[in-house]
Amino acid sequence: MSEELNEELDDGELIELIDDDGKVINFRLLDVTEYKGEKYTLLLAAEPNEEIAEDEVVIFRLNEAEETLEPIEDEALLQEIFDFYQQETEAEEVYADEEN
């Protein structure tokens, strides 16, 4: 799948990606996170689909220079990024709770 980005990404934004068969798959942007000096997008399927579960997070490397999303083949890296994102999200929630 690949995607050209024409503007800054906003949480919840709808993104159309084209799979290897030329089929358009719509995603909602969950977040963009930085891990080990690289930026990654975390996406959720925007509509039911046989390839991706409704609650499955799909992660792509954000190539800002070329304004594209690049697939990641390394399962261990995908898990590291997702775990990092969850830790960051939990830390933000704790911080927000402490402020209130």
mmCIF file of N, CA, C and O in Angstrom:
data_model
loop_
_atom_site.group_PDB
_atom_site.id
_atom_site.type_symbol
_atom_site.label_atom_id
_atom_site.label_comp_id
_atom_site.label_asym_id
_atom_site.label_seq_id
_atom_site.Cartn_x
_atom_site.Cartn_y
_atom_site.Cartn_z
ATOM 1 N N MET A 1 0.846 -1.174 0.000
ATOM 2 C CA MET A 1 0.000 0.000 0.000
ATOM 3 C C MET A 1 0.890 1.235 0.000
ATOM 4 O O MET A 1 1.950 1.227 0.581
ATOM 5 N N SER A 2 0.417 2.279 -0.605
ATOM 6 C CA SER A 2 1.170 3.531 -0.602
ATOM 7 C C SER A 2 0.181 4.682 -0.564
ATOM 8 O O SER A 2 -0.970 4.543 -0.911
ATOM 9 N N GLU A 3 0.661 5.811 -0.118
ATOM 10 C CA GLU A 3 -0.199 6.986 -0.010
ATOM 11 C C GLU A 3 0.665 8.225 -0.145
ATOM 12 O O GLU A 3 1.729 8.302 0.461
ATOM 13 N N GLU A 4 0.229 9.156 -0.956
ATOM 14 C CA GLU A 4 0.907 10.438 -1.033
ATOM 15 C C GLU A 4 0.184 11.403 -0.118
ATOM 16 O O GLU A 4 -1.036 11.471 -0.092
ATOM 17 N N LEU A 5 0.955 12.144 0.641
ATOM 18 C CA LEU A 5 0.387 13.085 1.604
ATOM 19 C C LEU A 5 0.532 14.492 1.067
ATOM 20 O O LEU A 5 1.616 14.902 0.697
ATOM 21 N N ASN A 6 -0.562 15.219 1.036
ATOM 22 C CA ASN A 6 -0.526 16.560 0.468
ATOM 23 C C ASN A 6 -0.584 17.655 1.513
ATOM 24 O O ASN A 6 -0.472 18.819 1.188
ATOM 25 N N GLU A 7 -0.767 17.275 2.777
ATOM 26 C CA GLU A 7 -0.890 18.284 3.826
ATOM 27 C C GLU A 7 -0.546 17.645 5.152
ATOM 28 O O GLU A 7 -0.286 16.469 5.242
ATOM 29 N N GLU A 8 -0.532 18.457 6.197
ATOM 30 C CA GLU A 8 -0.305 17.939 7.537
ATOM 31 C C GLU A 8 -1.422 16.973 7.896
ATOM 32 O O GLU A 8 -2.569 17.161 7.515
ATOM 33 N N LEU A 9 -1.077 15.942 8.647
ATOM 34 C CA LEU A 9 -2.069 14.947 9.054
ATOM 35 C C LEU A 9 -2.723 15.367 10.365
ATOM 36 O O LEU A 9 -2.062 15.824 11.280
ATOM 37 N N ASP A 10 -4.038 15.192 10.454
ATOM 38 C CA ASP A 10 -4.794 15.491 11.663
ATOM 39 C C ASP A 10 -5.431 14.220 12.173
ATOM 40 O O ASP A 10 -5.923 13.399 11.389
ATOM 41 N N ASP A 11 -5.457 14.047 13.509
ATOM 42 C CA ASP A 11 -6.101 12.869 14.095
ATOM 43 C C ASP A 11 -7.525 12.743 13.568
ATOM 44 O O ASP A 11 -8.252 13.721 13.471
ATOM 45 N N GLY A 12 -7.922 11.517 13.234
ATOM 46 C CA GLY A 12 -9.267 11.252 12.739
ATOM 47 C C GLY A 12 -9.428 11.479 11.253
ATOM 48 O O GLY A 12 -10.452 11.147 10.681
ATOM 49 N N GLU A 13 -8.409 12.031 10.627
ATOM 50 C CA GLU A 13 -8.468 12.311 9.190
ATOM 51 C C GLU A 13 -8.626 11.019 8.401
ATOM 52 O O GLU A 13 -8.048 9.992 8.725
ATOM 53 N N LEU A 14 -9.426 11.064 7.353
ATOM 54 C CA LEU A 14 -9.631 9.917 6.477
ATOM 55 C C LEU A 14 -8.505 9.871 5.448
ATOM 56 O O LEU A 14 -8.185 10.870 4.811
ATOM 57 N N ILE A 15 -7.877 8.690 5.327
ATOM 58 C CA ILE A 15 -6.768 8.508 4.398
ATOM 59 C C ILE A 15 -7.105 7.329 3.492
ATOM 60 O O ILE A 15 -7.495 6.272 3.974
ATOM 61 N N GLU A 16 -6.964 7.515 2.201
ATOM 62 C CA GLU A 16 -7.193 6.435 1.240
ATOM 63 C C GLU A 16 -5.859 5.825 0.852
ATOM 64 O O GLU A 16 -4.963 6.526 0.394
ATOM 65 N N LEU A 17 -5.747 4.516 1.040
ATOM 66 C CA LEU A 17 -4.554 3.797 0.612
ATOM 67 C C LEU A 17 -4.957 2.816 -0.479
ATOM 68 O O LEU A 17 -6.085 2.338 -0.506
ATOM 69 N N ILE A 18 -4.032 2.508 -1.348
ATOM 70 C CA ILE A 18 -4.296 1.568 -2.435
ATOM 71 C C ILE A 18 -3.471 0.316 -2.175
ATOM 72 O O ILE A 18 -2.245 0.394 -2.032
ATOM 73 N N ASP A 19 -4.150 -0.850 -2.094
ATOM 74 C CA ASP A 19 -3.436 -2.092 -1.819
ATOM 75 C C ASP A 19 -2.759 -2.610 -3.078
ATOM 76 O O ASP A 19 -2.817 -1.988 -4.152
ATOM 77 N N ASP A 20 -2.097 -3.763 -2.950
ATOM 78 C CA ASP A 20 -1.338 -4.321 -4.068
ATOM 79 C C ASP A 20 -2.207 -4.686 -5.268
ATOM 80 O O ASP A 20 -1.722 -4.800 -6.384
ATOM 81 N N ASP A 21 -3.514 -4.880 -5.028
ATOM 82 C CA ASP A 21 -4.443 -5.227 -6.110
ATOM 83 C C ASP A 21 -5.113 -3.998 -6.719
ATOM 84 O O ASP A 21 -6.010 -4.127 -7.541
ATOM 85 N N GLY A 22 -4.724 -2.802 -6.276
ATOM 86 C CA GLY A 22 -5.309 -1.580 -6.798
ATOM 87 C C GLY A 22 -6.609 -1.186 -6.111
ATOM 88 O O GLY A 22 -7.284 -0.257 -6.539
ATOM 89 N N LYS A 23 -6.976 -1.887 -5.048
ATOM 90 C CA LYS A 23 -8.212 -1.611 -4.326
ATOM 91 C C LYS A 23 -7.980 -0.507 -3.287
ATOM 92 O O LYS A 23 -6.990 -0.525 -2.570
ATOM 93 N N VAL A 24 -8.902 0.449 -3.218
ATOM 94 C CA VAL A 24 -8.803 1.546 -2.257
ATOM 95 C C VAL A 24 -9.315 1.075 -0.902
ATOM 96 O O VAL A 24 -10.390 0.489 -0.799
ATOM 97 N N ILE A 25 -8.527 1.321 0.131
ATOM 98 C CA ILE A 25 -8.931 1.017 1.501
ATOM 99 C C ILE A 25 -8.864 2.315 2.296
ATOM 100 O O ILE A 25 -7.842 3.008 2.284
ATOM 101 N N ASN A 26 -9.972 2.659 2.965
ATOM 102 C CA ASN A 26 -10.025 3.886 3.756
ATOM 103 C C ASN A 26 -9.621 3.613 5.199
ATOM 104 O O ASN A 26 -10.054 2.638 5.806
ATOM 105 N N PHE A 27 -8.787 4.509 5.718
ATOM 106 C CA PHE A 27 -8.335 4.435 7.103
ATOM 107 C C PHE A 27 -8.611 5.753 7.792
ATOM 108 O O PHE A 27 -8.710 6.794 7.148
ATOM 109 N N ARG A 28 -8.707 5.696 9.112
ATOM 110 C CA ARG A 28 -8.763 6.905 9.935
ATOM 111 C C ARG A 28 -7.429 7.003 10.649
ATOM 112 O O ARG A 28 -6.922 6.028 11.176
ATOM 113 N N LEU A 29 -6.869 8.205 10.675
ATOM 114 C CA LEU A 29 -5.606 8.430 11.353
ATOM 115 C C LEU A 29 -5.839 8.415 12.858
ATOM 116 O O LEU A 29 -6.604 9.224 13.384
ATOM 117 N N LEU A 30 -5.202 7.472 13.534
ATOM 118 C CA LEU A 30 -5.270 7.396 14.984
ATOM 119 C C LEU A 30 -4.278 8.385 15.585
ATOM 120 O O LEU A 30 -4.616 9.163 16.471
ATOM 121 N N ASP A 31 -3.049 8.357 15.068
ATOM 122 C CA ASP A 31 -2.024 9.248 15.605
ATOM 123 C C ASP A 31 -0.771 9.150 14.746
ATOM 124 O O ASP A 31 -0.621 8.238 13.940
ATOM 125 N N VAL A 32 0.135 10.105 14.958
ATOM 126 C CA VAL A 32 1.477 10.054 14.401
ATOM 127 C C VAL A 32 2.416 10.071 15.601
ATOM 128 O O VAL A 32 2.253 10.894 16.492
ATOM 129 N N THR A 33 3.358 9.127 15.644
ATOM 130 C CA THR A 33 4.287 9.059 16.763
ATOM 131 C C THR A 33 5.713 8.999 16.235
ATOM 132 O O THR A 33 5.947 8.562 15.110
ATOM 133 N N GLU A 34 6.651 9.468 17.047
ATOM 134 C CA GLU A 34 8.054 9.403 16.671
ATOM 135 C C GLU A 34 8.721 8.347 17.537
ATOM 136 O O GLU A 34 8.571 8.339 18.756
ATOM 137 N N TYR A 35 9.435 7.431 16.883
ATOM 138 C CA TYR A 35 10.110 6.342 17.578
ATOM 139 C C TYR A 35 11.498 6.162 16.976
ATOM 140 O O TYR A 35 11.622 5.983 15.762
ATOM 141 N N LYS A 36 12.524 6.274 17.813
ATOM 142 C CA LYS A 36 13.923 6.126 17.381
ATOM 143 C C LYS A 36 14.245 7.009 16.167
ATOM 144 O O LYS A 36 14.856 6.561 15.204
ATOM 145 N N GLY A 37 13.792 8.252 16.210
ATOM 146 C CA GLY A 37 14.123 9.218 15.178
ATOM 147 C C GLY A 37 13.304 9.143 13.901
ATOM 148 O O GLY A 37 13.524 9.912 12.978
ATOM 149 N N GLU A 38 12.360 8.215 13.831
ATOM 150 C CA GLU A 38 11.495 8.076 12.656
ATOM 151 C C GLU A 38 10.054 8.381 13.061
ATOM 152 O O GLU A 38 9.655 8.129 14.193
ATOM 153 N N LYS A 39 9.276 8.909 12.124
ATOM 154 C CA LYS A 39 7.857 9.152 12.386
ATOM 155 C C LYS A 39 7.034 8.022 11.776
ATOM 156 O O LYS A 39 7.342 7.539 10.680
ATOM 157 N N TYR A 40 5.993 7.626 12.520
ATOM 158 C CA TYR A 40 5.114 6.547 12.089
ATOM 159 C C TYR A 40 3.663 6.973 12.230
ATOM 160 O O TYR A 40 3.306 7.668 13.187
ATOM 161 N N THR A 41 2.834 6.547 11.289
ATOM 162 C CA THR A 41 1.396 6.780 11.383
ATOM 163 C C THR A 41 0.737 5.522 11.912
ATOM 164 O O THR A 41 1.114 4.409 11.532
ATOM 165 N N LEU A 42 -0.240 5.700 12.781
ATOM 166 C CA LEU A 42 -1.039 4.597 13.281
ATOM 167 C C LEU A 42 -2.434 4.794 12.732
ATOM 168 O O LEU A 42 -3.064 5.839 12.959
ATOM 169 N N LEU A 43 -2.912 3.821 11.966
ATOM 170 C CA LEU A 43 -4.181 3.934 11.255
ATOM 171 C C LEU A 43 -5.151 2.843 11.698
ATOM 172 O O LEU A 43 -4.739 1.738 12.055
ATOM 173 N N LEU A 44 -6.441 3.158 11.635
ATOM 174 C CA LEU A 44 -7.515 2.194 11.878
ATOM 175 C C LEU A 44 -8.375 2.116 10.628
ATOM 176 O O LEU A 44 -8.607 3.142 9.972
ATOM 177 N N ALA A 45 -8.862 0.918 10.294
ATOM 178 C CA ALA A 45 -9.746 0.770 9.137
ATOM 179 C C ALA A 45 -10.987 1.642 9.353
ATOM 180 O O ALA A 45 -11.592 1.619 10.417
ATOM 181 N N ALA A 46 -11.367 2.403 8.349
ATOM 182 C CA ALA A 46 -12.518 3.307 8.460
ATOM 183 C C ALA A 46 -13.823 2.603 8.137
ATOM 184 O O ALA A 46 -14.896 3.101 8.438
ATOM 185 N N GLU A 47 -13.722 1.441 7.519
ATOM 186 C CA GLU A 47 -14.918 0.692 7.148
ATOM 187 C C GLU A 47 -14.594 -0.801 7.215
ATOM 188 O O GLU A 47 -13.434 -1.190 7.080
ATOM 189 N N PRO A 48 -15.598 -1.628 7.443
ATOM 190 C CA PRO A 48 -15.350 -3.078 7.516
ATOM 191 C C PRO A 48 -14.660 -3.584 6.250
ATOM 192 O O PRO A 48 -14.917 -3.110 5.160
ATOM 193 N N ASN A 49 -13.777 -4.565 6.445
ATOM 194 C CA ASN A 49 -12.995 -5.058 5.333
ATOM 195 C C ASN A 49 -12.457 -6.436 5.695
ATOM 196 O O ASN A 49 -12.181 -6.705 6.852
ATOM 197 N N GLU A 50 -12.387 -7.309 4.712
ATOM 198 C CA GLU A 50 -11.999 -8.700 4.985
ATOM 199 C C GLU A 50 -10.517 -8.851 5.320
ATOM 200 O O GLU A 50 -10.111 -9.836 5.906
ATOM 201 N N GLU A 51 -9.692 -7.875 4.988
ATOM 202 C CA GLU A 51 -8.252 -7.976 5.219
ATOM 203 C C GLU A 51 -7.818 -7.419 6.567
ATOM 204 O O GLU A 51 -6.833 -7.874 7.132
ATOM 205 N N ILE A 52 -8.536 -6.419 7.076
ATOM 206 C CA ILE A 52 -8.112 -5.730 8.289
ATOM 207 C C ILE A 52 -9.274 -5.668 9.271
ATOM 208 O O ILE A 52 -10.352 -5.168 8.942
ATOM 209 N N ALA A 53 -9.052 -6.156 10.483
ATOM 210 C CA ALA A 53 -10.085 -6.127 11.520
ATOM 211 C C ALA A 53 -10.388 -4.689 11.912
ATOM 212 O O ALA A 53 -9.532 -3.798 11.803
ATOM 213 N N GLU A 54 -11.609 -4.463 12.378
ATOM 214 C CA GLU A 54 -12.067 -3.116 12.716
ATOM 215 C C GLU A 54 -11.191 -2.441 13.774
ATOM 216 O O GLU A 54 -10.961 -1.244 13.720
ATOM 217 N N ASP A 55 -10.687 -3.229 14.746
ATOM 218 C CA ASP A 55 -9.881 -2.645 15.818
ATOM 219 C C ASP A 55 -8.377 -2.844 15.618
ATOM 220 O O ASP A 55 -7.581 -2.551 16.489
ATOM 221 N N GLU A 56 -7.975 -3.322 14.437
ATOM 222 C CA GLU A 56 -6.563 -3.559 14.141
ATOM 223 C C GLU A 56 -5.874 -2.248 13.770
ATOM 224 O O GLU A 56 -6.355 -1.488 12.935
ATOM 225 N N VAL A 57 -4.739 -1.986 14.413
ATOM 226 C CA VAL A 57 -3.955 -0.796 14.107
ATOM 227 C C VAL A 57 -2.942 -1.153 13.022
ATOM 228 O O VAL A 57 -2.241 -2.150 13.121
ATOM 229 N N VAL A 58 -2.896 -0.339 11.980
ATOM 230 C CA VAL A 58 -1.953 -0.530 10.877
ATOM 231 C C VAL A 58 -0.930 0.603 10.970
ATOM 232 O O VAL A 58 -1.298 1.763 11.099
ATOM 233 N N ILE A 59 0.349 0.233 10.909
ATOM 234 C CA ILE A 59 1.414 1.219 11.104
ATOM 235 C C ILE A 59 2.240 1.347 9.832
ATOM 236 O O ILE A 59 2.627 0.352 9.231
ATOM 237 N N PHE A 60 2.515 2.598 9.450
ATOM 238 C CA PHE A 60 3.367 2.897 8.305
ATOM 239 C C PHE A 60 4.438 3.892 8.735
ATOM 240 O O PHE A 60 4.201 4.740 9.596
ATOM 241 N N ARG A 61 5.603 3.809 8.091
ATOM 242 C CA ARG A 61 6.654 4.811 8.295
ATOM 243 C C ARG A 61 6.258 6.045 7.487
ATOM 244 O O ARG A 61 5.856 5.945 6.329
ATOM 245 N N LEU A 62 6.339 7.201 8.110
ATOM 246 C CA LEU A 62 6.002 8.458 7.440
ATOM 247 C C LEU A 62 7.273 9.033 6.833
ATOM 248 O O LEU A 62 8.198 9.400 7.546
ATOM 249 N N ASN A 63 7.322 9.065 5.510
ATOM 250 C CA ASN A 63 8.455 9.642 4.798
ATOM 251 C C ASN A 63 8.062 11.072 4.425
ATOM 252 O O ASN A 63 7.375 11.295 3.431
ATOM 253 N N GLU A 64 8.482 12.014 5.269
ATOM 254 C CA GLU A 64 8.075 13.411 5.050
ATOM 255 C C GLU A 64 8.723 14.021 3.815
ATOM 256 O O GLU A 64 8.119 14.847 3.142
ATOM 257 N N ALA A 65 9.943 13.605 3.502
ATOM 258 C CA ALA A 65 10.643 14.161 2.337
ATOM 259 C C ALA A 65 9.887 13.850 1.048
ATOM 260 O O ALA A 65 9.733 14.712 0.185
ATOM 261 N N GLU A 66 9.392 12.619 0.936
ATOM 262 C CA GLU A 66 8.664 12.217 -0.270
ATOM 263 C C GLU A 66 7.158 12.308 -0.087
ATOM 264 O O GLU A 66 6.403 12.030 -1.020
ATOM 265 N N GLU A 67 6.729 12.685 1.131
ATOM 266 C CA GLU A 67 5.307 12.794 1.469
ATOM 267 C C GLU A 67 4.559 11.504 1.157
ATOM 268 O O GLU A 67 3.528 11.505 0.499
ATOM 269 N N THR A 68 5.118 10.376 1.638
ATOM 270 C CA THR A 68 4.494 9.070 1.429
ATOM 271 C C THR A 68 4.471 8.277 2.731
ATOM 272 O O THR A 68 5.194 8.580 3.674
ATOM 273 N N LEU A 69 3.624 7.254 2.750
ATOM 274 C CA LEU A 69 3.603 6.279 3.827
ATOM 275 C C LEU A 69 4.241 5.008 3.298
ATOM 276 O O LEU A 69 3.884 4.533 2.227
ATOM 277 N N GLU A 70 5.194 4.467 4.059
ATOM 278 C CA GLU A 70 5.922 3.289 3.613
ATOM 279 C C GLU A 70 5.570 2.095 4.499
ATOM 280 O O GLU A 70 5.605 2.203 5.727
ATOM 281 N N PRO A 71 5.252 0.950 3.903
ATOM 282 C CA PRO A 71 4.926 -0.236 4.700
ATOM 283 C C PRO A 71 6.146 -0.721 5.476
ATOM 284 O O PRO A 71 7.283 -0.515 5.062
ATOM 285 N N ILE A 72 5.885 -1.367 6.600
ATOM 286 C CA ILE A 72 6.940 -1.934 7.438
ATOM 287 C C ILE A 72 6.750 -3.447 7.440
ATOM 288 O O ILE A 72 5.680 -3.934 7.806
ATOM 289 N N GLU A 73 7.770 -4.177 7.052
ATOM 290 C CA GLU A 73 7.691 -5.631 6.966
ATOM 291 C C GLU A 73 8.137 -6.313 8.265
ATOM 292 O O GLU A 73 7.772 -7.445 8.524
ATOM 293 N N ASP A 74 8.938 -5.631 9.078
ATOM 294 C CA ASP A 74 9.515 -6.212 10.286
ATOM 295 C C ASP A 74 8.476 -6.262 11.415
ATOM 296 O O ASP A 74 8.136 -5.244 12.005
ATOM 297 N N GLU A 75 7.974 -7.472 11.707
ATOM 298 C CA GLU A 75 6.937 -7.640 12.733
ATOM 299 C C GLU A 75 7.415 -7.180 14.107
ATOM 300 O O GLU A 75 6.650 -6.613 14.886
ATOM 301 N N ALA A 76 8.694 -7.438 14.431
ATOM 302 C CA ALA A 76 9.241 -7.031 15.730
ATOM 303 C C ALA A 76 9.233 -5.504 15.851
ATOM 304 O O ALA A 76 8.869 -4.958 16.906
ATOM 305 N N LEU A 77 9.607 -4.804 14.788
ATOM 306 C CA LEU A 77 9.585 -3.341 14.800
ATOM 307 C C LEU A 77 8.162 -2.825 14.947
ATOM 308 O O LEU A 77 7.911 -1.887 15.711
ATOM 309 N N LEU A 78 7.221 -3.429 14.238
ATOM 310 C CA LEU A 78 5.818 -3.021 14.358
ATOM 311 C C LEU A 78 5.352 -3.139 15.806
ATOM 312 O O LEU A 78 4.700 -2.234 16.332
ATOM 313 N N GLN A 79 5.708 -4.238 16.464
ATOM 314 C CA GLN A 79 5.298 -4.440 17.849
ATOM 315 C C GLN A 79 5.968 -3.417 18.764
ATOM 316 O O GLN A 79 5.333 -2.869 19.663
ATOM 317 N N GLU A 80 7.254 -3.124 18.524
ATOM 318 C CA GLU A 80 7.966 -2.116 19.320
ATOM 319 C C GLU A 80 7.283 -0.754 19.205
ATOM 320 O O GLU A 80 7.086 -0.057 20.195
ATOM 321 N N ILE A 81 6.929 -0.370 17.989
ATOM 322 C CA ILE A 81 6.281 0.930 17.753
ATOM 323 C C ILE A 81 4.928 0.969 18.458
ATOM 324 O O ILE A 81 4.598 1.951 19.129
ATOM 325 N N PHE A 82 4.151 -0.100 18.335
ATOM 326 C CA PHE A 82 2.835 -0.137 18.960
ATOM 327 C C PHE A 82 2.955 -0.091 20.479
ATOM 328 O O PHE A 82 2.231 0.656 21.151
ATOM 329 N N ASP A 83 3.896 -0.849 21.054
ATOM 330 C CA ASP A 83 4.110 -0.830 22.505
ATOM 331 C C ASP A 83 4.532 0.559 22.969
ATOM 332 O O ASP A 83 4.052 1.059 23.985
ATOM 333 N N PHE A 84 5.435 1.197 22.207
ATOM 334 C CA PHE A 84 5.882 2.554 22.530
ATOM 335 C C PHE A 84 4.704 3.521 22.508
ATOM 336 O O PHE A 84 4.531 4.334 23.415
ATOM 337 N N TYR A 85 3.874 3.418 21.477
ATOM 338 C CA TYR A 85 2.706 4.289 21.357
ATOM 339 C C TYR A 85 1.767 4.106 22.558
ATOM 340 O O TYR A 85 1.293 5.083 23.129
ATOM 341 N N GLN A 86 1.541 2.856 22.953
ATOM 342 C CA GLN A 86 0.654 2.600 24.092
ATOM 343 C C GLN A 86 1.225 3.205 25.375
ATOM 344 O O GLN A 86 0.485 3.787 26.165
ATOM 345 N N GLN A 87 2.531 3.077 25.589
ATOM 346 C CA GLN A 87 3.169 3.650 26.773
ATOM 347 C C GLN A 87 3.045 5.175 26.770
ATOM 348 O O GLN A 87 2.751 5.787 27.793
ATOM 349 N N GLU A 88 3.265 5.785 25.606
ATOM 350 C CA GLU A 88 3.153 7.243 25.489
ATOM 351 C C GLU A 88 1.718 7.697 25.757
ATOM 352 O O GLU A 88 1.495 8.695 26.439
ATOM 353 N N THR A 89 0.749 6.972 25.220
ATOM 354 C CA THR A 89 -0.658 7.313 25.407
ATOM 355 C C THR A 89 -1.048 7.195 26.876
ATOM 356 O O THR A 89 -1.717 8.070 27.422
ATOM 357 N N GLU A 90 -0.606 6.117 27.534
ATOM 358 C CA GLU A 90 -0.901 5.938 28.952
ATOM 359 C C GLU A 90 -0.269 7.043 29.783
ATOM 360 O O GLU A 90 -0.895 7.566 30.704
ATOM 361 N N ALA A 91 0.961 7.432 29.468
ATOM 362 C CA ALA A 91 1.640 8.506 30.191
ATOM 363 C C ALA A 91 0.897 9.828 30.019
ATOM 364 O O ALA A 91 0.738 10.593 30.970
ATOM 365 N N GLU A 92 0.406 10.106 28.802
ATOM 366 C CA GLU A 92 -0.358 11.335 28.552
ATOM 367 C C GLU A 92 -1.661 11.330 29.347
ATOM 368 O O GLU A 92 -2.074 12.358 29.879
ATOM 369 N N GLU A 93 -2.327 10.166 29.419
ATOM 370 C CA GLU A 93 -3.582 10.076 30.169
ATOM 371 C C GLU A 93 -3.353 10.311 31.651
ATOM 372 O O GLU A 93 -4.126 11.008 32.306
ATOM 373 N N VAL A 94 -2.279 9.758 32.216
ATOM 374 C CA VAL A 94 -1.953 9.953 33.630
ATOM 375 C C VAL A 94 -1.677 11.426 33.885
ATOM 376 O O VAL A 94 -2.170 12.008 34.851
ATOM 377 N N TYR A 95 -0.901 12.060 33.012
ATOM 378 C CA TYR A 95 -0.564 13.476 33.138
ATOM 379 C C TYR A 95 -1.847 14.326 33.080
ATOM 380 O O TYR A 95 -2.024 15.241 33.874
ATOM 381 N N ALA A 96 -2.744 14.013 32.152
ATOM 382 C CA ALA A 96 -3.993 14.768 32.016
ATOM 383 C C ALA A 96 -4.853 14.591 33.258
ATOM 384 O O ALA A 96 -5.480 15.545 33.724
ATOM 385 N N ASP A 97 -4.901 13.375 33.804
ATOM 386 C CA ASP A 97 -5.679 13.125 35.023
ATOM 387 C C ASP A 97 -5.122 13.899 36.196
ATOM 388 O O ASP A 97 -5.854 14.417 37.036
ATOM 389 N N GLU A 98 -3.792 14.000 36.279
ATOM 390 C CA GLU A 98 -3.154 14.732 37.390
ATOM 391 C C GLU A 98 -3.438 16.220 37.306
ATOM 392 O O GLU A 98 -3.526 16.894 38.322
ATOM 393 N N GLU A 99 -3.612 16.756 36.104
ATOM 394 C CA GLU A 99 -3.890 18.181 35.937
ATOM 395 C C GLU A 99 -5.317 18.518 36.335
ATOM 396 O O GLU A 99 -5.616 19.638 36.691
ATOM 397 N N ASN A 100 -6.234 17.553 36.246
ATOM 398 C CA ASN A 100 -7.646 17.814 36.532
ATOM 399 C C ASN A 100 -7.962 17.577 37.944
ATOM 400 O O ASN A 100 -7.904 17.306 38.866
#
